[in-house]
mmCIF file of C-alpha atoms and ligand atoms in Angstrom:
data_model
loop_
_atom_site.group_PDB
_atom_site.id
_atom_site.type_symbol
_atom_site.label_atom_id
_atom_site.label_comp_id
_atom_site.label_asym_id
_atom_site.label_seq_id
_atom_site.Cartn_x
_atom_site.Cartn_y
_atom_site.Cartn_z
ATOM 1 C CA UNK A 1 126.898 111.682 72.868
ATOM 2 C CA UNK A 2 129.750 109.419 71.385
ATOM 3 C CA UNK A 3 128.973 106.409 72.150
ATOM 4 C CA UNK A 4 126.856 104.448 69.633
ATOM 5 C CA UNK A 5 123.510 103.476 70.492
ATOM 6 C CA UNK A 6 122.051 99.781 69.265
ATOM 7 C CA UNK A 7 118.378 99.541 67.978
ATOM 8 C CA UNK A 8 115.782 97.376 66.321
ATOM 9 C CA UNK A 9 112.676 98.473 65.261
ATOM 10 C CA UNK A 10 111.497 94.584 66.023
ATOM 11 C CA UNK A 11 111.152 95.783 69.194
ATOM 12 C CA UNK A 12 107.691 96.737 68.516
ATOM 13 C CA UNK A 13 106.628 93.147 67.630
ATOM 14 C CA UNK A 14 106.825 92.699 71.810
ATOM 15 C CA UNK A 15 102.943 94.122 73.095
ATOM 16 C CA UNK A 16 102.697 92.063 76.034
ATOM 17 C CA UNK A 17 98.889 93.109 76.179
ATOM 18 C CA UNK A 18 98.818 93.324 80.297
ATOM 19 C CA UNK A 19 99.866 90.941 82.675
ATOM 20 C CA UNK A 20 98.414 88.702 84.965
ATOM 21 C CA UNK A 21 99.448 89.824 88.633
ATOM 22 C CA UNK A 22 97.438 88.422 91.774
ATOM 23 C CA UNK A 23 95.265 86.822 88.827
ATOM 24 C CA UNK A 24 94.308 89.958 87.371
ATOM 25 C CA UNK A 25 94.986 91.189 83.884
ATOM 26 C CA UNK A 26 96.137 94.601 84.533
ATOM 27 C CA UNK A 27 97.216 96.983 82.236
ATOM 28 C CA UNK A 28 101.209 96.713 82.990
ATOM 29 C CA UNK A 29 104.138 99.122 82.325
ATOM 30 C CA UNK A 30 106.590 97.231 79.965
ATOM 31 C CA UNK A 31 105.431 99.253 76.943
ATOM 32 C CA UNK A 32 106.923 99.565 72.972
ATOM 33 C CA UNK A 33 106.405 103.499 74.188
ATOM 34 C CA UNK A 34 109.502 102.997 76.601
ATOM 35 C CA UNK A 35 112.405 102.589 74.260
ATOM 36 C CA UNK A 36 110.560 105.015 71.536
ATOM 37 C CA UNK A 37 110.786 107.623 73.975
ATOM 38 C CA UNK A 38 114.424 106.831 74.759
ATOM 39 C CA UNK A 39 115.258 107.194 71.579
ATOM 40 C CA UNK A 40 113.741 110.328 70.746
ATOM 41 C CA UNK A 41 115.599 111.665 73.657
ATOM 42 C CA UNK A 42 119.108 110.693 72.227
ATOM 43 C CA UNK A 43 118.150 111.499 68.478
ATOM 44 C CA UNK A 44 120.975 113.312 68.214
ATOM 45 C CA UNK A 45 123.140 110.046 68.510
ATOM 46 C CA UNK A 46 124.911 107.869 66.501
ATOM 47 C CA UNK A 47 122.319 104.863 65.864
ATOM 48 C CA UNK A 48 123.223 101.108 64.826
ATOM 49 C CA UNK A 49 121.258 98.734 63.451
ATOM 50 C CA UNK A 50 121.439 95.584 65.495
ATOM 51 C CA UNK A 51 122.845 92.303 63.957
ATOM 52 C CA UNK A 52 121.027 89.471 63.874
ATOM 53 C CA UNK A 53 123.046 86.707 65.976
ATOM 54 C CA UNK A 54 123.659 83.027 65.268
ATOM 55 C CA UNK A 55 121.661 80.839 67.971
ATOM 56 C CA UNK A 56 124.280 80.488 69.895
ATOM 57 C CA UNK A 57 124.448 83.976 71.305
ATOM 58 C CA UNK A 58 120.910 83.130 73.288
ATOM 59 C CA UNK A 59 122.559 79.454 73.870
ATOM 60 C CA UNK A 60 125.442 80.169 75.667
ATOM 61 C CA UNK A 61 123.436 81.692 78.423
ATOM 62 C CA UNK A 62 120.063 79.442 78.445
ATOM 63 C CA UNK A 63 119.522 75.876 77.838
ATOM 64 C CA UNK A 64 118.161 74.967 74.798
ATOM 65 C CA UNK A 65 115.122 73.814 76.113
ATOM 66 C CA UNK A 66 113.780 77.263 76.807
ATOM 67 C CA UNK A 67 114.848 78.230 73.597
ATOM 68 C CA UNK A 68 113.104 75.995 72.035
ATOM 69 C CA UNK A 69 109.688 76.557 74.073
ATOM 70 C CA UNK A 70 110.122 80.480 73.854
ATOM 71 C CA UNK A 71 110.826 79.980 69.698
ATOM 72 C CA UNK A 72 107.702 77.910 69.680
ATOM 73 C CA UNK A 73 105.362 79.029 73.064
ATOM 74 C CA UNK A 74 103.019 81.947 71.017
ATOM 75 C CA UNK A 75 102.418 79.394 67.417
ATOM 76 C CA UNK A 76 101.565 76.646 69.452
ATOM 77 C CA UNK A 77 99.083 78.402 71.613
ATOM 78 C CA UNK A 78 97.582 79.664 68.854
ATOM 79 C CA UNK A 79 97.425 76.645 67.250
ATOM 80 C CA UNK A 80 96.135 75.061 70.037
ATOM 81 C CA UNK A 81 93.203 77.639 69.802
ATOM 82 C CA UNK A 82 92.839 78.568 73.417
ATOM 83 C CA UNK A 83 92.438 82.008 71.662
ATOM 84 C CA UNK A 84 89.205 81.145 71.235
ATOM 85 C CA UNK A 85 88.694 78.734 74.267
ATOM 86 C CA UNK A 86 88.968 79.959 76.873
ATOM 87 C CA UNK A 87 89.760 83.339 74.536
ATOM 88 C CA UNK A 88 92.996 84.157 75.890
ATOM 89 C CA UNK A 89 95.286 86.102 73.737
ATOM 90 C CA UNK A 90 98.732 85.754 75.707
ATOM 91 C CA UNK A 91 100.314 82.658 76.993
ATOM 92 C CA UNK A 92 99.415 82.749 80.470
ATOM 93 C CA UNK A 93 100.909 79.635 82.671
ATOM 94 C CA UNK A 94 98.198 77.985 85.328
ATOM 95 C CA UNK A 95 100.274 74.918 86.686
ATOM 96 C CA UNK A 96 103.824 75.029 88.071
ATOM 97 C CA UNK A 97 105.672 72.163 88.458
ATOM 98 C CA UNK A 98 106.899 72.761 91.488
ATOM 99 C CA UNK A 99 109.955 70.823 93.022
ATOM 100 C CA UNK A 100 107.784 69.731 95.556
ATOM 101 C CA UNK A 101 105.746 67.477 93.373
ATOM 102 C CA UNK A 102 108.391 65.668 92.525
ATOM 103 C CA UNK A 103 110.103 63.089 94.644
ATOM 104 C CA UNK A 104 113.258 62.303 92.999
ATOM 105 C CA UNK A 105 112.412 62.320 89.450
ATOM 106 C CA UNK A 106 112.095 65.051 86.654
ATOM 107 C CA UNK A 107 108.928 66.090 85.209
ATOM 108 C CA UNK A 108 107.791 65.278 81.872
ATOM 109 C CA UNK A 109 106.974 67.774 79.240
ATOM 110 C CA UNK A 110 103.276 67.897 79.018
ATOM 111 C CA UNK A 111 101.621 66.854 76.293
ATOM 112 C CA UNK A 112 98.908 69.940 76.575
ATOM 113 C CA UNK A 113 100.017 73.418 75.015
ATOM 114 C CA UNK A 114 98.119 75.111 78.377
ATOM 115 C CA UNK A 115 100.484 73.118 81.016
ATOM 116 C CA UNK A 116 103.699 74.040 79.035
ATOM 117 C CA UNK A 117 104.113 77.335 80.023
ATOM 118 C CA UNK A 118 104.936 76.632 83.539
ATOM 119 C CA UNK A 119 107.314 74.861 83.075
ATOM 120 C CA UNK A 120 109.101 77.484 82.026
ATOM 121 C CA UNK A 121 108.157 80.550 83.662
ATOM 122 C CA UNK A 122 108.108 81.504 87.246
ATOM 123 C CA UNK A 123 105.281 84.109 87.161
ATOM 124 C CA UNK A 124 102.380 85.256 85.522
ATOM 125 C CA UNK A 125 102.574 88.511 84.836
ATOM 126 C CA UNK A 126 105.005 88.116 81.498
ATOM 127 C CA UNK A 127 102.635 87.389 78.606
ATOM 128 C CA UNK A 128 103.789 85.884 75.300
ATOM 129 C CA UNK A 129 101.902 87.298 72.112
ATOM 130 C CA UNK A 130 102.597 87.156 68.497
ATOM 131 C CA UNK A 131 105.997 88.974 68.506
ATOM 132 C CA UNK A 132 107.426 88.034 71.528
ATOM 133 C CA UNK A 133 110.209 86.120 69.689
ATOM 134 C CA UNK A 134 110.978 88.351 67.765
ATOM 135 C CA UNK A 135 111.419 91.160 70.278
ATOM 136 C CA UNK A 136 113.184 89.279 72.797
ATOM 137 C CA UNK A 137 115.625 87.757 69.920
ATOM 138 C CA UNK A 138 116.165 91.453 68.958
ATOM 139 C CA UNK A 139 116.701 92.655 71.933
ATOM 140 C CA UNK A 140 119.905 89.736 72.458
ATOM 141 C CA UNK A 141 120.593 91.117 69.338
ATOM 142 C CA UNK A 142 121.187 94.561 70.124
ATOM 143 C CA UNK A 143 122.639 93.399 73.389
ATOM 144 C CA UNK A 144 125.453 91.319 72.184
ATOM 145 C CA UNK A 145 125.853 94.156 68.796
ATOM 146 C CA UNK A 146 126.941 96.658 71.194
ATOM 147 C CA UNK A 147 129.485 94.147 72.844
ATOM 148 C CA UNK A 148 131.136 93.629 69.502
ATOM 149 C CA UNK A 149 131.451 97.233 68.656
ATOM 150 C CA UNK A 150 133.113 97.551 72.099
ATOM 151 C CA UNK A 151 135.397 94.615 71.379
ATOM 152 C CA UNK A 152 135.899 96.322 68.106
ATOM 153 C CA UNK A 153 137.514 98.964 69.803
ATOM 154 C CA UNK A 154 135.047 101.468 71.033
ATOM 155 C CA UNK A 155 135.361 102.447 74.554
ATOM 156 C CA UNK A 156 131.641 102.095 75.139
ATOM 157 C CA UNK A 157 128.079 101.255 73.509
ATOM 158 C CA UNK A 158 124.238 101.398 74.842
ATOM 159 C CA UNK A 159 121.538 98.927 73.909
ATOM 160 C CA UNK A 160 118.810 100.619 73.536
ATOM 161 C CA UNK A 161 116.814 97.519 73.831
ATOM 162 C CA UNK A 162 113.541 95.786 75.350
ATOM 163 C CA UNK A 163 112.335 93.704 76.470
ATOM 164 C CA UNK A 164 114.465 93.435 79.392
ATOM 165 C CA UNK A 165 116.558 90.705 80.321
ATOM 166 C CA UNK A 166 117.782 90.670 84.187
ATOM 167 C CA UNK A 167 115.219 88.742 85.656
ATOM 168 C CA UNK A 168 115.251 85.511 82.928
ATOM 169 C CA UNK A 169 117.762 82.714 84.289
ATOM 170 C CA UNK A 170 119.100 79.788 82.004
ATOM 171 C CA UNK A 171 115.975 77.884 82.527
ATOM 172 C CA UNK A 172 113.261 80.011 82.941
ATOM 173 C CA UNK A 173 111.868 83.737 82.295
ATOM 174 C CA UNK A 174 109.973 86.018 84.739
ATOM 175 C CA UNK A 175 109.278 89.911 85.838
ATOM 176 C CA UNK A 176 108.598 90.976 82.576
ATOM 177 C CA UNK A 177 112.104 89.705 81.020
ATOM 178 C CA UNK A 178 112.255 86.239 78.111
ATOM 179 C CA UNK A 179 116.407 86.404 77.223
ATOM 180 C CA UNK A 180 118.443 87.990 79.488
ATOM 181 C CA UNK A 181 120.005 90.158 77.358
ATOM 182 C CA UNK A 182 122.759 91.741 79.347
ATOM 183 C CA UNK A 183 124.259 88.123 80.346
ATOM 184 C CA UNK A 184 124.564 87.398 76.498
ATOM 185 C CA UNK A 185 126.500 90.444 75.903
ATOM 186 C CA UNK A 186 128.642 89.836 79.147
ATOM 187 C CA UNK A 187 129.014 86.229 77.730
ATOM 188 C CA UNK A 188 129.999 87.440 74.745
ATOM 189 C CA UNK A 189 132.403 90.070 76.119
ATOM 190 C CA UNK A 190 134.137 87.179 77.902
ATOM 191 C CA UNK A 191 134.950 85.561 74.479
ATOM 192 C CA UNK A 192 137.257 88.865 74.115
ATOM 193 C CA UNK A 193 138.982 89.897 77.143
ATOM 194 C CA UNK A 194 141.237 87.449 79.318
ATOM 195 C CA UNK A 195 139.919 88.255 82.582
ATOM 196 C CA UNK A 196 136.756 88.566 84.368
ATOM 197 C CA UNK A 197 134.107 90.678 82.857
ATOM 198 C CA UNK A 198 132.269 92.749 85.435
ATOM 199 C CA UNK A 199 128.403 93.501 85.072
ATOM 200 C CA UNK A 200 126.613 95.792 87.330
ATOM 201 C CA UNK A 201 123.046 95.872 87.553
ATOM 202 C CA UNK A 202 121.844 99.310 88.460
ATOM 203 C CA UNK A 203 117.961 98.532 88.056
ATOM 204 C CA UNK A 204 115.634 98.667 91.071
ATOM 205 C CA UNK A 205 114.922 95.552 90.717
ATOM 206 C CA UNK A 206 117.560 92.329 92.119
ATOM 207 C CA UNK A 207 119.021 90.827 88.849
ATOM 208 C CA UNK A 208 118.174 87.480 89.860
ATOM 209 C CA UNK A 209 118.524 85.934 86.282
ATOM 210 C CA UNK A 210 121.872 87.168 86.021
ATOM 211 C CA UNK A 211 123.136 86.380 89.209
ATOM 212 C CA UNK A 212 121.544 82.879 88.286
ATOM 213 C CA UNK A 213 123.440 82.445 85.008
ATOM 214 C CA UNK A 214 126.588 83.372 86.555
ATOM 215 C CA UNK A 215 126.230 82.157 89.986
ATOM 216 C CA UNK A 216 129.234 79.472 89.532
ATOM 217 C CA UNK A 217 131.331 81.312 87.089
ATOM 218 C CA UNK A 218 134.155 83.102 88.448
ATOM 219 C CA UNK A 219 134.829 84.703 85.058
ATOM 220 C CA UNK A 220 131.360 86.803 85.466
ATOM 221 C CA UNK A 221 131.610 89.064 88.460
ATOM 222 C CA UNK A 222 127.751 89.997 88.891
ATOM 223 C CA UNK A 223 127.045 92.948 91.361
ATOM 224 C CA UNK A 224 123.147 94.087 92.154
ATOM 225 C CA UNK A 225 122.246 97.315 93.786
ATOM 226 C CA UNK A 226 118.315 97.318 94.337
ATOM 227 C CA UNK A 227 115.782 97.586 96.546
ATOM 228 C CA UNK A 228 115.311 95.160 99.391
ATOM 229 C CA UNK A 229 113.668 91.923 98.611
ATOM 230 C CA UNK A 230 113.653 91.527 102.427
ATOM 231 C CA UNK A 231 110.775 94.375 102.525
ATOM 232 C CA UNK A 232 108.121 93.193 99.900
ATOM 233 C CA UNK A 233 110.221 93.721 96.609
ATOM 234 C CA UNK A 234 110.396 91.510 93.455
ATOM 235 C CA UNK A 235 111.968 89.041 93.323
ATOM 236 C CA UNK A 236 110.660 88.715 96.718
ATOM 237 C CA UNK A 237 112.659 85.370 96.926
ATOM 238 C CA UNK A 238 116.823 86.694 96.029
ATOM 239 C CA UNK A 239 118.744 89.249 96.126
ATOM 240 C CA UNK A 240 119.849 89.259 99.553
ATOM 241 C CA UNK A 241 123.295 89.911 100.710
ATOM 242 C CA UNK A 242 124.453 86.133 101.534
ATOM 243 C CA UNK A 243 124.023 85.209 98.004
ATOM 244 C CA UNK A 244 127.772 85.589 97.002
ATOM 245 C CA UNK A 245 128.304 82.886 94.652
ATOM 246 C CA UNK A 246 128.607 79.272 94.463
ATOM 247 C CA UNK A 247 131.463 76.894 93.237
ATOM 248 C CA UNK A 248 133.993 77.904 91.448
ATOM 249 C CA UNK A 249 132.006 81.130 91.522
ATOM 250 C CA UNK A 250 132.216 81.896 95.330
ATOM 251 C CA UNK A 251 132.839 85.661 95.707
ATOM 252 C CA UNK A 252 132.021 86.411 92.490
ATOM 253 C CA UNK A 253 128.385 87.802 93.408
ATOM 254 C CA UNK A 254 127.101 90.944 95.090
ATOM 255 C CA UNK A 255 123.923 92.198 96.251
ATOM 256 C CA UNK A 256 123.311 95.463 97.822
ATOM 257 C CA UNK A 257 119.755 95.630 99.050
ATOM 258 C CA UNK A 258 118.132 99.000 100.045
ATOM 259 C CA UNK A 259 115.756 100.393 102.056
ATOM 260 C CA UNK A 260 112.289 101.469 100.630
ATOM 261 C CA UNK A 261 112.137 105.313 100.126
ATOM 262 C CA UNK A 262 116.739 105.462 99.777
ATOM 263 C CA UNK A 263 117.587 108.403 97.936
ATOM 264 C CA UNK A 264 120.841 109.554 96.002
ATOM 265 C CA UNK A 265 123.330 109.489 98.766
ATOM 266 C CA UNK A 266 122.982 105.417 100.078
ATOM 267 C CA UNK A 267 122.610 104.325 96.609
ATOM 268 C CA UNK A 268 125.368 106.109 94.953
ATOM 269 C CA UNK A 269 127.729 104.541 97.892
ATOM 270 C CA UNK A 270 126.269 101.201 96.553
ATOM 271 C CA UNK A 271 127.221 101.694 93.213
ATOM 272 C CA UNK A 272 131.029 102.995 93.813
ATOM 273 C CA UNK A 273 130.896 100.002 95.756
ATOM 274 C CA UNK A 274 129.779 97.596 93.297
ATOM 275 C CA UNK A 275 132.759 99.916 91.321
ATOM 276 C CA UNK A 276 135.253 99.139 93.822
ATOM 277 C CA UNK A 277 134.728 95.074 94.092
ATOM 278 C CA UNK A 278 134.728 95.413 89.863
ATOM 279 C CA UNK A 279 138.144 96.940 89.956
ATOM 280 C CA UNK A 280 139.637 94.992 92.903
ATOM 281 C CA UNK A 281 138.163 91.466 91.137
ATOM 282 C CA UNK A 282 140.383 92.367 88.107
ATOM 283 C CA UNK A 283 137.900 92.825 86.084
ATOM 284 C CA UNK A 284 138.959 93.692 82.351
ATOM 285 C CA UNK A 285 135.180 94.693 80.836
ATOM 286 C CA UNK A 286 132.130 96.001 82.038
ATOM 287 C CA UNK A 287 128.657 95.209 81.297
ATOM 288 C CA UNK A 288 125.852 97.861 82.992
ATOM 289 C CA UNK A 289 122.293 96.377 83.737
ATOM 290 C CA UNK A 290 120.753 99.733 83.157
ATOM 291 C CA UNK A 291 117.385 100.037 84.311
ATOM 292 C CA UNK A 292 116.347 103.495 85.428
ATOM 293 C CA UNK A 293 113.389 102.261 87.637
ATOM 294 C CA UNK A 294 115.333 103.637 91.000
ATOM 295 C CA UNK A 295 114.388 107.448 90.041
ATOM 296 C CA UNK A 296 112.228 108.576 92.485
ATOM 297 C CA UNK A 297 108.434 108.593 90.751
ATOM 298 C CA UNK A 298 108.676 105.729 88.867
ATOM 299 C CA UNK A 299 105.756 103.335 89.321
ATOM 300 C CA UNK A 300 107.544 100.483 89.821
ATOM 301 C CA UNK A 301 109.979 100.721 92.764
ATOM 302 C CA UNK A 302 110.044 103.492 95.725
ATOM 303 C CA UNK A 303 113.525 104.192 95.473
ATOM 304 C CA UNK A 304 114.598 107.982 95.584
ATOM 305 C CA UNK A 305 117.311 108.499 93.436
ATOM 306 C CA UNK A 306 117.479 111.637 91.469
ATOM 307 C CA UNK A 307 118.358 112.251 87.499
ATOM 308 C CA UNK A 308 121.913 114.091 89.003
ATOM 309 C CA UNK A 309 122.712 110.887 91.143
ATOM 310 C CA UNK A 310 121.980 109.036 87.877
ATOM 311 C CA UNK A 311 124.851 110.927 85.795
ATOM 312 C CA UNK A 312 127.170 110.766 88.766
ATOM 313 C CA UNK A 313 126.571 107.025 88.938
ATOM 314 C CA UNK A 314 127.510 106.711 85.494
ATOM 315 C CA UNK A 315 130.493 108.722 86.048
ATOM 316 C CA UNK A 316 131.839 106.564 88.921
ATOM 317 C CA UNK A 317 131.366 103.472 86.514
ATOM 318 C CA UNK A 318 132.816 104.772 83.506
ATOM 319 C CA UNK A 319 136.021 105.575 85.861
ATOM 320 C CA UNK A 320 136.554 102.273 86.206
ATOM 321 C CA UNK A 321 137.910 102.699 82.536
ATOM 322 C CA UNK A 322 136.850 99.570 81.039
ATOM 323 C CA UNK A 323 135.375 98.337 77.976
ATOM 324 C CA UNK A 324 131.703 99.569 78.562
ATOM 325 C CA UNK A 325 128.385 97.641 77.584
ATOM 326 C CA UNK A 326 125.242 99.366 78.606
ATOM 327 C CA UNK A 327 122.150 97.224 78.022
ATOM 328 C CA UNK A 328 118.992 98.652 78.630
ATOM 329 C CA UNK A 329 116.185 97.065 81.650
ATOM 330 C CA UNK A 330 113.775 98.327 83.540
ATOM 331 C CA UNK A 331 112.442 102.081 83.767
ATOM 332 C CA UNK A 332 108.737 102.548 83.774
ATOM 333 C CA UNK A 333 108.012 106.326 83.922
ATOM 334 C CA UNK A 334 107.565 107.305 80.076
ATOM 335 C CA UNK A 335 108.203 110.828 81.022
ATOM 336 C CA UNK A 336 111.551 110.675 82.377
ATOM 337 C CA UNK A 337 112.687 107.410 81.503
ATOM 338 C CA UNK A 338 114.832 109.064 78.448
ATOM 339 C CA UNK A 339 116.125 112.277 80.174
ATOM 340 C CA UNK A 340 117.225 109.659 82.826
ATOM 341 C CA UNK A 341 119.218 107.335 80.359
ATOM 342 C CA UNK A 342 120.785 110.733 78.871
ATOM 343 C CA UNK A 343 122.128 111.362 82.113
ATOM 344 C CA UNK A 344 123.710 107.968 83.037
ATOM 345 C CA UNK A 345 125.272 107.758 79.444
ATOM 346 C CA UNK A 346 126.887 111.445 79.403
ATOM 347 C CA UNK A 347 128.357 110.117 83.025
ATOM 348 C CA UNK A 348 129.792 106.873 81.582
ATOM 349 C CA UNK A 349 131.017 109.245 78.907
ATOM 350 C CA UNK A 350 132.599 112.079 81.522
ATOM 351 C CA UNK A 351 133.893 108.839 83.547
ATOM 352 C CA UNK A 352 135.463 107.510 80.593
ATOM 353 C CA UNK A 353 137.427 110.958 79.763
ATOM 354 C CA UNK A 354 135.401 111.421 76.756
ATOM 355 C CA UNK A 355 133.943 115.072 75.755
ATOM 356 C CA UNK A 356 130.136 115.091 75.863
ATOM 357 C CA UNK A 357 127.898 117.585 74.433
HETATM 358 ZN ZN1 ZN B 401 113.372 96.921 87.554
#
């Protein structure tokens, strides 16, 4: 492989210890394990250290009020001893405030370390523990390092990073993701190219924190290829076809939602359409959402789609020619997860006219 590959080893600080799903604490699949075995699988590659970023890398794609709770959410809870009482050792929310319960006014910030939480995320299932911070700031890190080399003048760079990113929106975090991570490297892409930057989210899973970020910005084209939300998927509530964009940003979204049980042939048209709408929005940089959660076996979606459709996706998007940024997301099956990000990667490389090994 050419292309450089980002890392921090601070992504080990992130153990999310479970997560709460239907109110259970079950054992969960966003593991350090993940991006270890990624990068034993590339160890032939050219590794970079990830720089550390000024705040305003995370700022210019969430409001500083999650910031600020994220920075603060584990210390505070730990402070606040509910380690001990009840003796839980993640930040788990238990009351949303939902719009509903509010007629016309905003809700205050609660003065009770157990009620913050919901205020800022939208689930329960994505724990905060010690090193959650750290991670997640890493992981923009890496993100928004590889979109500088590329703006430095290499035709493409992979974050190997985690956690993931896709599914937190400037507000609030959810599906296992705290800072979306491939929005702040499409952000910062932006700040170097003239026109739109393209990103196109590959995961199983709808990018709905992405499209959120972006959803009135016609200088972010954001294009989703996942499985159906319509048929029981997370995020269950977007991701559907009629979200195209609002504002200033009309057009400038895509979803493509699939069937449960689509294999290589349907979801390779998706992506070489998602391709197509890039190249025909102008856009002038690309950003790939790569989760690898699509392959058929993974535990996490029941998409089809084999390693070989995988390389030939990445070839279709690395013809597009553009400034690359790959930023790792989802993938869940720690025995293929790295073979599977070989094979996009030596596509984006074969796209790009590059010689692979
Ligand atoms: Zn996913």
């Amino acid at each position: 492989m050419r292309m450089p590959v980002v890392w921090s080893e601070r992504h080990r600080l992130h153990e999310p210890g479970g997560e709460v799903w239907v109110g259970v604490r079950t054992p969960g699949t966003e593991l350090p394990e993940r991006a270890e075995r990624i990068r034993a699988e590339l160890a032939d590659a050219r590794f970079v250290e990830a720089q550390e970023q000024a705040d305003d890398a995370v700022l210019a794609v969430h409001d500083r009020a999650l910031f600020d709770y994220l920075a603060r959410a584990w210390s505070d809870w730990e402070a606040s001893a509910l380690t001990e009482d009840p003796g839980q050792d993640r930040v788990v929310p238990y009351l949303f405030p939902h719009p509903g319960l509010f007629t016309g006014f905003e809700p205050v910030a609660p003065a009770a370390v157990s009620a913050r939480a919901g205020q800022f995320a939208y689930d329960t299932m994505t724990l905060i523990g010690p090193g959650t911070w750290e991670a997640a700031r890493a992981a923009v890190d890496s993100a928004v390092t590889a979109a500088d080399l590329v703006l430095g003048g290499e035709p493409a760079a992979y974050a190997c990073c985690r956690p993931p990113g896709h599914h937190a929106t400037r507000t609030c975090f959810g599906g296992s993701c705290y800072l979306n991570n491939a929005a702040a490297a499409a952000a910062r892409m932006s700040s170097g190219v003239e026109g739109p930057v393209a990103v196109i989210d590959v995961d199983a899973h709808h990018g709905n924190g992405t499209q959120a970020i972006f959803y009135e910005d016609p200088r972010v084209l954001v294009g989703s290829v996942h499985v159906d939300p319509g048929a029981g998927w997370f995020p269950h509530f977007l991701g559907f076809a009629a979200e195209t964009g609002g504002g200033a940003g009309a057009g400038a979204n895509r979803n493509v939602a699939l069937a449960p049980g689509t294999g290589d042939g349907p979801w390779l048209e998706a992506v070489a359409e998602l391709a197509d709408w890039a190249r025909s929005g102008g856009a002038e940089a690309l950003v790939v959402a790569l989760g690898v959660d699509a392959a058929g076996g993974d535990p996490e979606s029941p998409l089809e789609v084999t390693p070989a459709a995988f390389r030939a996706a990445g070839r279709t998007l690395g013809e597009l020619r553009l400034p690359t940024v790959l930023v790792q997301e989802g993938g869940y099956d720690l025995g293929t997860i790295g073979p599977l990000v070989r094979e996009t990667l030596s596509g984006v490389e074969e796209g790009l006219g590059q010689t692979t090994s």
